[in-house]
């Protein structure tokens, strides 16, 4: 379970204090599929970064499986992030010089890659419908294919949590529906907790719960089921 307790993230820009998050408290149960929706500047990506331990809060707590992640050493935090959390970003973040298969394998590099891990990466590319494109580089893939490679990469460590920041934002509507369908399948079949940031309410309606943010605060929540 993930619990946020009075989470705040403030930035100083000159003489101005920007309250990116201003007292967010919520719980996300294991196996939930939720979306975070709000206008630009509402704190959506900042919230995702806090949950994913990519940034530290000004105050408040992020608790994952009973662990306050602000209180653990950076070396352990790095391992927690790498083992338990998969990230999917709008811009794919694929390395242009590497093949699709090599991009999927990147999170495993610190531990070394053996035949079993190589086969798992190929299997993940097959699951997302790209096994035949495994040896193609990003420049040879469509936007939707790049996003599916990024999703396979996010799954390579069998994470319990997937954080997806606008995963449909740079693809057409049909491809976006395919990506959301895959996330739903992942959630249902593997009980993976998924948090997706989106500006698209049609995408958000596919999730169990929609969290609306405004000015760094939770404005309201809507259950879709």
PDB file of C-alpha atoms in Angstrom:
ATOM      1  CA  UNK A   1       0.000   0.000   0.000  1.00  0.00           C
ATOM      2  CA  UNK A   2       1.040   3.581  -0.664  1.00  0.00           C
ATOM      3  CA  UNK A   3       0.152   6.307   1.809  1.00  0.00           C
ATOM      4  CA  UNK A   4       0.777  10.021   1.415  1.00  0.00           C
ATOM      5  CA  UNK A   5       0.519  12.104   4.577  1.00  0.00           C
ATOM      6  CA  UNK A   6       0.225  15.908   4.309  1.00  0.00           C
ATOM      7  CA  UNK A   7       2.689  15.876   1.423  1.00  0.00           C
ATOM      8  CA  UNK A   8       4.133  19.256   0.448  1.00  0.00           C
ATOM      9  CA  UNK A   9       6.633  20.278  -2.202  1.00  0.00           C
ATOM     10  CA  UNK A  10       7.568  23.951  -2.404  1.00  0.00           C
ATOM     11  CA  UNK A  11       9.980  25.638  -4.804  1.00  0.00           C
ATOM     12  CA  UNK A  12      11.575  29.064  -4.566  1.00  0.00           C
ATOM     13  CA  UNK A  13      11.726  31.081  -7.792  1.00  0.00           C
ATOM     14  CA  UNK A  14      13.281  34.397  -6.875  1.00  0.00           C
ATOM     15  CA  UNK A  15      11.064  35.906  -4.189  1.00  0.00           C
ATOM     16  CA  UNK A  16       8.131  33.654  -5.064  1.00  0.00           C
ATOM     17  CA  UNK A  17       7.262  30.363  -3.361  1.00  0.00           C
ATOM     18  CA  UNK A  18       5.603  27.897  -5.734  1.00  0.00           C
ATOM     19  CA  UNK A  19       3.463  25.346  -3.908  1.00  0.00           C
ATOM     20  CA  UNK A  20       3.614  22.435  -6.354  1.00  0.00           C
ATOM     21  CA  UNK A  21       2.045  20.164  -3.733  1.00  0.00           C
ATOM     22  CA  UNK A  22       0.286  21.729  -0.781  1.00  0.00           C
ATOM     23  CA  UNK A  23      -0.822  19.107   1.716  1.00  0.00           C
ATOM     24  CA  UNK A  24      -1.799  16.006  -0.263  1.00  0.00           C
ATOM     25  CA  UNK A  25      -3.006  13.022   1.764  1.00  0.00           C
ATOM     26  CA  UNK A  26      -4.282   9.796   0.204  1.00  0.00           C
ATOM     27  CA  UNK A  27      -4.034   6.009   0.236  1.00  0.00           C
ATOM     28  CA  UNK A  28      -3.559   3.712  -2.735  1.00  0.00           C
ATOM     29  CA  UNK A  29      -4.261   0.061  -2.125  1.00  0.00           C
ATOM     30  CA  UNK A  30      -2.277  -2.780  -3.677  1.00  0.00           C
ATOM     31  CA  UNK A  31      -3.677  -3.642  -7.089  1.00  0.00           C
ATOM     32  CA  UNK A  32      -5.481  -0.345  -7.645  1.00  0.00           C
ATOM     33  CA  UNK A  33      -5.495   1.358 -11.043  1.00  0.00           C
ATOM     34  CA  UNK A  34      -5.898   5.084 -10.501  1.00  0.00           C
ATOM     35  CA  UNK A  35      -5.510   8.213 -12.582  1.00  0.00           C
ATOM     36  CA  UNK A  36      -4.391  11.692 -11.593  1.00  0.00           C
ATOM     37  CA  UNK A  37      -6.035  14.472 -13.577  1.00  0.00           C
ATOM     38  CA  UNK A  38      -5.733  18.242 -13.452  1.00  0.00           C
ATOM     39  CA  UNK A  39      -4.793  21.359 -15.400  1.00  0.00           C
ATOM     40  CA  UNK A  40      -1.200  22.234 -16.242  1.00  0.00           C
ATOM     41  CA  UNK A  41       0.640  23.275 -13.082  1.00  0.00           C
ATOM     42  CA  UNK A  42      -1.721  21.442 -10.750  1.00  0.00           C
ATOM     43  CA  UNK A  43       1.046  19.195  -9.378  1.00  0.00           C
ATOM     44  CA  UNK A  44       0.372  15.954 -11.272  1.00  0.00           C
ATOM     45  CA  UNK A  45       3.917  15.131 -12.338  1.00  0.00           C
ATOM     46  CA  UNK A  46       5.357  16.411  -9.052  1.00  0.00           C
ATOM     47  CA  UNK A  47       3.087  13.986  -7.210  1.00  0.00           C
ATOM     48  CA  UNK A  48       4.215  11.108  -9.410  1.00  0.00           C
ATOM     49  CA  UNK A  49       7.867  12.031  -8.811  1.00  0.00           C
ATOM     50  CA  UNK A  50       7.274  11.951  -5.044  1.00  0.00           C
ATOM     51  CA  UNK A  51       5.611   8.536  -5.154  1.00  0.00           C
ATOM     52  CA  UNK A  52       8.394   7.228  -7.374  1.00  0.00           C
ATOM     53  CA  UNK A  53      11.111   8.530  -5.029  1.00  0.00           C
ATOM     54  CA  UNK A  54      12.549  10.703  -7.806  1.00  0.00           C
ATOM     55  CA  UNK A  55      12.376  13.766  -5.556  1.00  0.00           C
ATOM     56  CA  UNK A  56      12.159  14.515  -1.844  1.00  0.00           C
ATOM     57  CA  UNK A  57       9.261  16.401  -0.231  1.00  0.00           C
ATOM     58  CA  UNK A  58       9.511  19.718   1.540  1.00  0.00           C
ATOM     59  CA  UNK A  59       7.476  18.101   4.314  1.00  0.00           C
ATOM     60  CA  UNK A  60       5.082  15.242   4.820  1.00  0.00           C
ATOM     61  CA  UNK A  61       5.542  11.540   4.172  1.00  0.00           C
ATOM     62  CA  UNK A  62       5.483   9.020   1.342  1.00  0.00           C
ATOM     63  CA  UNK A  63       5.062   5.541   2.802  1.00  0.00           C
ATOM     64  CA  UNK A  64       5.426   2.480   0.558  1.00  0.00           C
ATOM     65  CA  UNK A  65       4.738  -0.931   2.096  1.00  0.00           C
ATOM     66  CA  UNK A  66       5.133   0.586   5.544  1.00  0.00           C
ATOM     67  CA  UNK A  67       8.460   2.273   4.756  1.00  0.00           C
ATOM     68  CA  UNK A  68       8.854   6.049   4.976  1.00  0.00           C
ATOM     69  CA  UNK A  69      11.035   6.457   1.901  1.00  0.00           C
ATOM     70  CA  UNK A  70      12.473   9.779   3.103  1.00  0.00           C
ATOM     71  CA  UNK A  71      14.151   7.995   6.015  1.00  0.00           C
ATOM     72  CA  UNK A  72      16.044   5.249   4.220  1.00  0.00           C
ATOM     73  CA  UNK A  73      19.609   5.539   2.849  1.00  0.00           C
ATOM     74  CA  UNK A  74      19.971   6.543  -0.790  1.00  0.00           C
ATOM     75  CA  UNK A  75      21.567   3.194  -1.675  1.00  0.00           C
ATOM     76  CA  UNK A  76      18.538   1.296  -0.353  1.00  0.00           C
ATOM     77  CA  UNK A  77      16.157   3.799  -1.922  1.00  0.00           C
ATOM     78  CA  UNK A  78      17.833   3.221  -5.280  1.00  0.00           C
ATOM     79  CA  UNK A  79      17.316  -0.536  -4.950  1.00  0.00           C
ATOM     80  CA  UNK A  80      13.684  -0.075  -3.878  1.00  0.00           C
ATOM     81  CA  UNK A  81      13.012   2.157  -6.864  1.00  0.00           C
ATOM     82  CA  UNK A  82      14.716  -0.199  -9.298  1.00  0.00           C
ATOM     83  CA  UNK A  83      13.097  -3.368  -7.938  1.00  0.00           C
ATOM     84  CA  UNK A  84       9.591  -2.254  -7.052  1.00  0.00           C
ATOM     85  CA  UNK A  85       8.755   0.613  -9.403  1.00  0.00           C
ATOM     86  CA  UNK A  86       8.467   0.767 -13.178  1.00  0.00           C
ATOM     87  CA  UNK A  87       8.340   4.150 -14.934  1.00  0.00           C
ATOM     88  CA  UNK A  88       6.657   5.018 -18.233  1.00  0.00           C
ATOM     89  CA  UNK A  89       7.102   8.557 -19.564  1.00  0.00           C
ATOM     90  CA  UNK A  90       5.411  10.478 -22.355  1.00  0.00           C
ATOM     91  CA  UNK A  91       8.637  10.916 -24.304  1.00  0.00           C
ATOM     92  CA  UNK A  92       9.678   7.238 -24.101  1.00  0.00           C
ATOM     93  CA  UNK A  93      13.287   8.092 -23.053  1.00  0.00           C
ATOM     94  CA  UNK A  94      14.719   5.358 -25.269  1.00  0.00           C
ATOM     95  CA  UNK A  95      18.433   5.455 -26.112  1.00  0.00           C
ATOM     96  CA  UNK A  96      18.660   6.059 -29.878  1.00  0.00           C
ATOM     97  CA  UNK A  97      21.809   3.988 -30.425  1.00  0.00           C
ATOM     98  CA  UNK A  98      20.345   0.849 -28.810  1.00  0.00           C
ATOM     99  CA  UNK A  99      17.881  -1.655 -30.220  1.00  0.00           C
ATOM    100  CA  UNK A 100      14.423  -2.147 -28.727  1.00  0.00           C
ATOM    101  CA  UNK A 101      15.684  -5.272 -26.955  1.00  0.00           C
ATOM    102  CA  UNK A 102      18.712  -3.469 -25.528  1.00  0.00           C
ATOM    103  CA  UNK A 103      16.518  -0.611 -24.301  1.00  0.00           C
ATOM    104  CA  UNK A 104      14.290  -3.080 -22.457  1.00  0.00           C
ATOM    105  CA  UNK A 105      17.336  -4.628 -20.780  1.00  0.00           C
ATOM    106  CA  UNK A 106      18.758  -1.325 -19.464  1.00  0.00           C
ATOM    107  CA  UNK A 107      17.321  -1.621 -15.891  1.00  0.00           C
ATOM    108  CA  UNK A 108      19.090  -4.975 -15.511  1.00  0.00           C
ATOM    109  CA  UNK A 109      22.578  -3.697 -16.365  1.00  0.00           C
ATOM    110  CA  UNK A 110      23.671  -3.104 -12.717  1.00  0.00           C
ATOM    111  CA  UNK A 111      23.185  -6.823 -11.963  1.00  0.00           C
ATOM    112  CA  UNK A 112      24.420  -8.205 -15.262  1.00  0.00           C
ATOM    113  CA  UNK A 113      22.418  -9.865 -18.021  1.00  0.00           C
ATOM    114  CA  UNK A 114      22.239 -13.631 -18.426  1.00  0.00           C
ATOM    115  CA  UNK A 115      20.299 -15.806 -20.880  1.00  0.00           C
ATOM    116  CA  UNK A 116      17.248 -15.978 -18.623  1.00  0.00           C
ATOM    117  CA  UNK A 117      16.965 -12.182 -18.449  1.00  0.00           C
ATOM    118  CA  UNK A 118      17.556 -11.912 -22.192  1.00  0.00           C
ATOM    119  CA  UNK A 119      14.674 -14.325 -22.775  1.00  0.00           C
ATOM    120  CA  UNK A 120      12.442 -12.374 -20.388  1.00  0.00           C
ATOM    121  CA  UNK A 121      13.073  -9.168 -22.327  1.00  0.00           C
ATOM    122  CA  UNK A 122      12.148 -10.930 -25.566  1.00  0.00           C
ATOM    123  CA  UNK A 123       9.003 -12.303 -23.919  1.00  0.00           C
ATOM    124  CA  UNK A 124       7.978  -8.817 -22.789  1.00  0.00           C
ATOM    125  CA  UNK A 125       8.456  -7.482 -26.308  1.00  0.00           C
ATOM    126  CA  UNK A 126       6.264 -10.332 -27.503  1.00  0.00           C
ATOM    127  CA  UNK A 127       3.588  -9.442 -24.931  1.00  0.00           C
ATOM    128  CA  UNK A 128       3.491  -5.839 -26.170  1.00  0.00           C
ATOM    129  CA  UNK A 129       3.416  -7.045 -29.775  1.00  0.00           C
ATOM    130  CA  UNK A 130       6.954  -6.093 -30.788  1.00  0.00           C
ATOM    131  CA  UNK A 131       9.005  -9.282 -30.755  1.00  0.00           C
ATOM    132  CA  UNK A 132       9.616  -8.987 -34.490  1.00  0.00           C
ATOM    133  CA  UNK A 133      10.988  -5.446 -33.932  1.00  0.00           C
ATOM    134  CA  UNK A 134      13.395  -6.449 -31.169  1.00  0.00           C
ATOM    135  CA  UNK A 135      16.512  -5.596 -33.156  1.00  0.00           C
ATOM    136  CA  UNK A 136      15.191  -2.311 -34.541  1.00  0.00           C
ATOM    137  CA  UNK A 137      16.396   1.011 -33.179  1.00  0.00           C
ATOM    138  CA  UNK A 138      13.976   3.750 -31.988  1.00  0.00           C
ATOM    139  CA  UNK A 139      14.344   5.685 -35.267  1.00  0.00           C
ATOM    140  CA  UNK A 140      12.819   2.668 -37.020  1.00  0.00           C
ATOM    141  CA  UNK A 141       9.777   2.535 -34.732  1.00  0.00           C
ATOM    142  CA  UNK A 142       6.526   4.495 -34.672  1.00  0.00           C
ATOM    143  CA  UNK A 143       5.547   6.608 -31.667  1.00  0.00           C
ATOM    144  CA  UNK A 144       3.218   3.915 -30.391  1.00  0.00           C
ATOM    145  CA  UNK A 145       5.864   1.229 -30.823  1.00  0.00           C
ATOM    146  CA  UNK A 146       8.383   3.311 -28.885  1.00  0.00           C
ATOM    147  CA  UNK A 147       5.882   3.654 -26.050  1.00  0.00           C
ATOM    148  CA  UNK A 148       5.332  -0.090 -25.979  1.00  0.00           C
ATOM    149  CA  UNK A 149       9.092  -0.644 -25.781  1.00  0.00           C
ATOM    150  CA  UNK A 150       9.125   1.771 -22.831  1.00  0.00           C
ATOM    151  CA  UNK A 151       6.336  -0.238 -21.201  1.00  0.00           C
ATOM    152  CA  UNK A 152       8.259  -3.489 -21.675  1.00  0.00           C
ATOM    153  CA  UNK A 153      11.307  -1.816 -20.105  1.00  0.00           C
ATOM    154  CA  UNK A 154       9.185  -0.732 -17.126  1.00  0.00           C
ATOM    155  CA  UNK A 155       8.127  -4.363 -16.575  1.00  0.00           C
ATOM    156  CA  UNK A 156      11.535  -6.031 -16.822  1.00  0.00           C
ATOM    157  CA  UNK A 157      12.054  -6.155 -13.025  1.00  0.00           C
ATOM    158  CA  UNK A 158       8.522  -7.422 -12.238  1.00  0.00           C
ATOM    159  CA  UNK A 159       7.627  -4.205 -10.376  1.00  0.00           C
ATOM    160  CA  UNK A 160       4.697  -4.080  -7.987  1.00  0.00           C
ATOM    161  CA  UNK A 161       4.013  -0.475  -9.021  1.00  0.00           C
ATOM    162  CA  UNK A 162       3.872   1.194 -12.438  1.00  0.00           C
ATOM    163  CA  UNK A 163       3.974   5.001 -12.662  1.00  0.00           C
ATOM    164  CA  UNK A 164       2.929   6.325 -16.068  1.00  0.00           C
ATOM    165  CA  UNK A 165       3.231  10.041 -16.868  1.00  0.00           C
ATOM    166  CA  UNK A 166       1.026  10.914 -19.870  1.00  0.00           C
ATOM    167  CA  UNK A 167       1.771   7.571 -21.611  1.00  0.00           C
ATOM    168  CA  UNK A 168      -0.798   8.336 -24.339  1.00  0.00           C
ATOM    169  CA  UNK A 169       0.127  11.996 -24.755  1.00  0.00           C
ATOM    170  CA  UNK A 170       2.354  11.596 -27.816  1.00  0.00           C
ATOM    171  CA  UNK A 171       0.419   8.957 -29.758  1.00  0.00           C
ATOM    172  CA  UNK A 172      -2.780   8.911 -31.800  1.00  0.00           C
ATOM    173  CA  UNK A 173      -6.109   7.998 -30.192  1.00  0.00           C
ATOM    174  CA  UNK A 174      -6.148   4.407 -31.486  1.00  0.00           C
ATOM    175  CA  UNK A 175      -2.655   3.694 -30.190  1.00  0.00           C
ATOM    176  CA  UNK A 176      -3.570   5.427 -26.938  1.00  0.00           C
ATOM    177  CA  UNK A 177      -6.496   3.038 -26.503  1.00  0.00           C
ATOM    178  CA  UNK A 178      -4.181   0.087 -27.094  1.00  0.00           C
ATOM    179  CA  UNK A 179      -1.743   1.346 -24.453  1.00  0.00           C
ATOM    180  CA  UNK A 180      -4.528   1.859 -21.905  1.00  0.00           C
ATOM    181  CA  UNK A 181      -5.904  -1.596 -22.731  1.00  0.00           C
ATOM    182  CA  UNK A 182      -2.514  -3.135 -22.059  1.00  0.00           C
ATOM    183  CA  UNK A 183      -2.232  -1.311 -18.720  1.00  0.00           C
ATOM    184  CA  UNK A 184      -5.697  -2.580 -17.737  1.00  0.00           C
ATOM    185  CA  UNK A 185      -4.690  -6.120 -18.655  1.00  0.00           C
ATOM    186  CA  UNK A 186      -1.495  -5.808 -16.623  1.00  0.00           C
ATOM    187  CA  UNK A 187      -3.455  -4.519 -13.649  1.00  0.00           C
ATOM    188  CA  UNK A 188      -6.059  -7.281 -13.739  1.00  0.00           C
ATOM    189  CA  UNK A 189      -3.849 -10.271 -14.565  1.00  0.00           C
ATOM    190  CA  UNK A 190      -0.837  -9.471 -12.378  1.00  0.00           C
ATOM    191  CA  UNK A 191      -2.462  -7.294  -9.682  1.00  0.00           C
ATOM    192  CA  UNK A 192       0.065  -4.560 -10.501  1.00  0.00           C
ATOM    193  CA  UNK A 193      -0.678  -1.206  -8.890  1.00  0.00           C
ATOM    194  CA  UNK A 194      -0.808   1.436 -11.620  1.00  0.00           C
ATOM    195  CA  UNK A 195      -0.889   5.218 -11.248  1.00  0.00           C
ATOM    196  CA  UNK A 196      -1.337   7.148 -14.462  1.00  0.00           C
ATOM    197  CA  UNK A 197      -1.107  10.916 -14.942  1.00  0.00           C
ATOM    198  CA  UNK A 198      -3.276  12.092 -17.825  1.00  0.00           C
ATOM    199  CA  UNK A 199      -5.049  15.176 -19.131  1.00  0.00           C
ATOM    200  CA  UNK A 200      -7.505  12.961 -21.049  1.00  0.00           C
ATOM    201  CA  UNK A 201     -10.697  12.134 -19.164  1.00  0.00           C
ATOM    202  CA  UNK A 202     -11.499   9.346 -21.624  1.00  0.00           C
ATOM    203  CA  UNK A 203      -8.260   7.667 -20.571  1.00  0.00           C
ATOM    204  CA  UNK A 204      -8.982   8.341 -16.888  1.00  0.00           C
ATOM    205  CA  UNK A 205     -12.404   6.683 -17.139  1.00  0.00           C
ATOM    206  CA  UNK A 206     -10.637   3.357 -17.679  1.00  0.00           C
ATOM    207  CA  UNK A 207      -9.174   3.469 -14.170  1.00  0.00           C
ATOM    208  CA  UNK A 208     -10.778   2.480 -10.854  1.00  0.00           C
ATOM    209  CA  UNK A 209     -10.509   5.931  -9.337  1.00  0.00           C
ATOM    210  CA  UNK A 210      -9.808   9.439 -10.616  1.00  0.00           C
ATOM    211  CA  UNK A 211      -7.949  11.930  -8.411  1.00  0.00           C
ATOM    212  CA  UNK A 212      -8.489  15.536  -9.500  1.00  0.00           C
ATOM    213  CA  UNK A 213      -5.703  17.946  -8.525  1.00  0.00           C
ATOM    214  CA  UNK A 214      -5.877  21.724  -8.510  1.00  0.00           C
ATOM    215  CA  UNK A 215      -3.250  24.139  -7.194  1.00  0.00           C
ATOM    216  CA  UNK A 216      -1.299  21.352  -5.527  1.00  0.00           C
ATOM    217  CA  UNK A 217      -4.280  20.008  -3.597  1.00  0.00           C
ATOM    218  CA  UNK A 218      -6.764  17.187  -4.112  1.00  0.00           C
ATOM    219  CA  UNK A 219      -9.869  18.875  -5.451  1.00  0.00           C
ATOM    220  CA  UNK A 220     -12.043  15.744  -5.527  1.00  0.00           C
ATOM    221  CA  UNK A 221     -12.043  11.997  -6.147  1.00  0.00           C
ATOM    222  CA  UNK A 222     -14.362   9.997  -8.370  1.00  0.00           C
ATOM    223  CA  UNK A 223     -14.772   6.226  -8.378  1.00  0.00           C
ATOM    224  CA  UNK A 224     -15.481   4.963 -11.867  1.00  0.00           C
ATOM    225  CA  UNK A 225     -16.725   1.494 -10.891  1.00  0.00           C
TER     226      UNK A 225
END
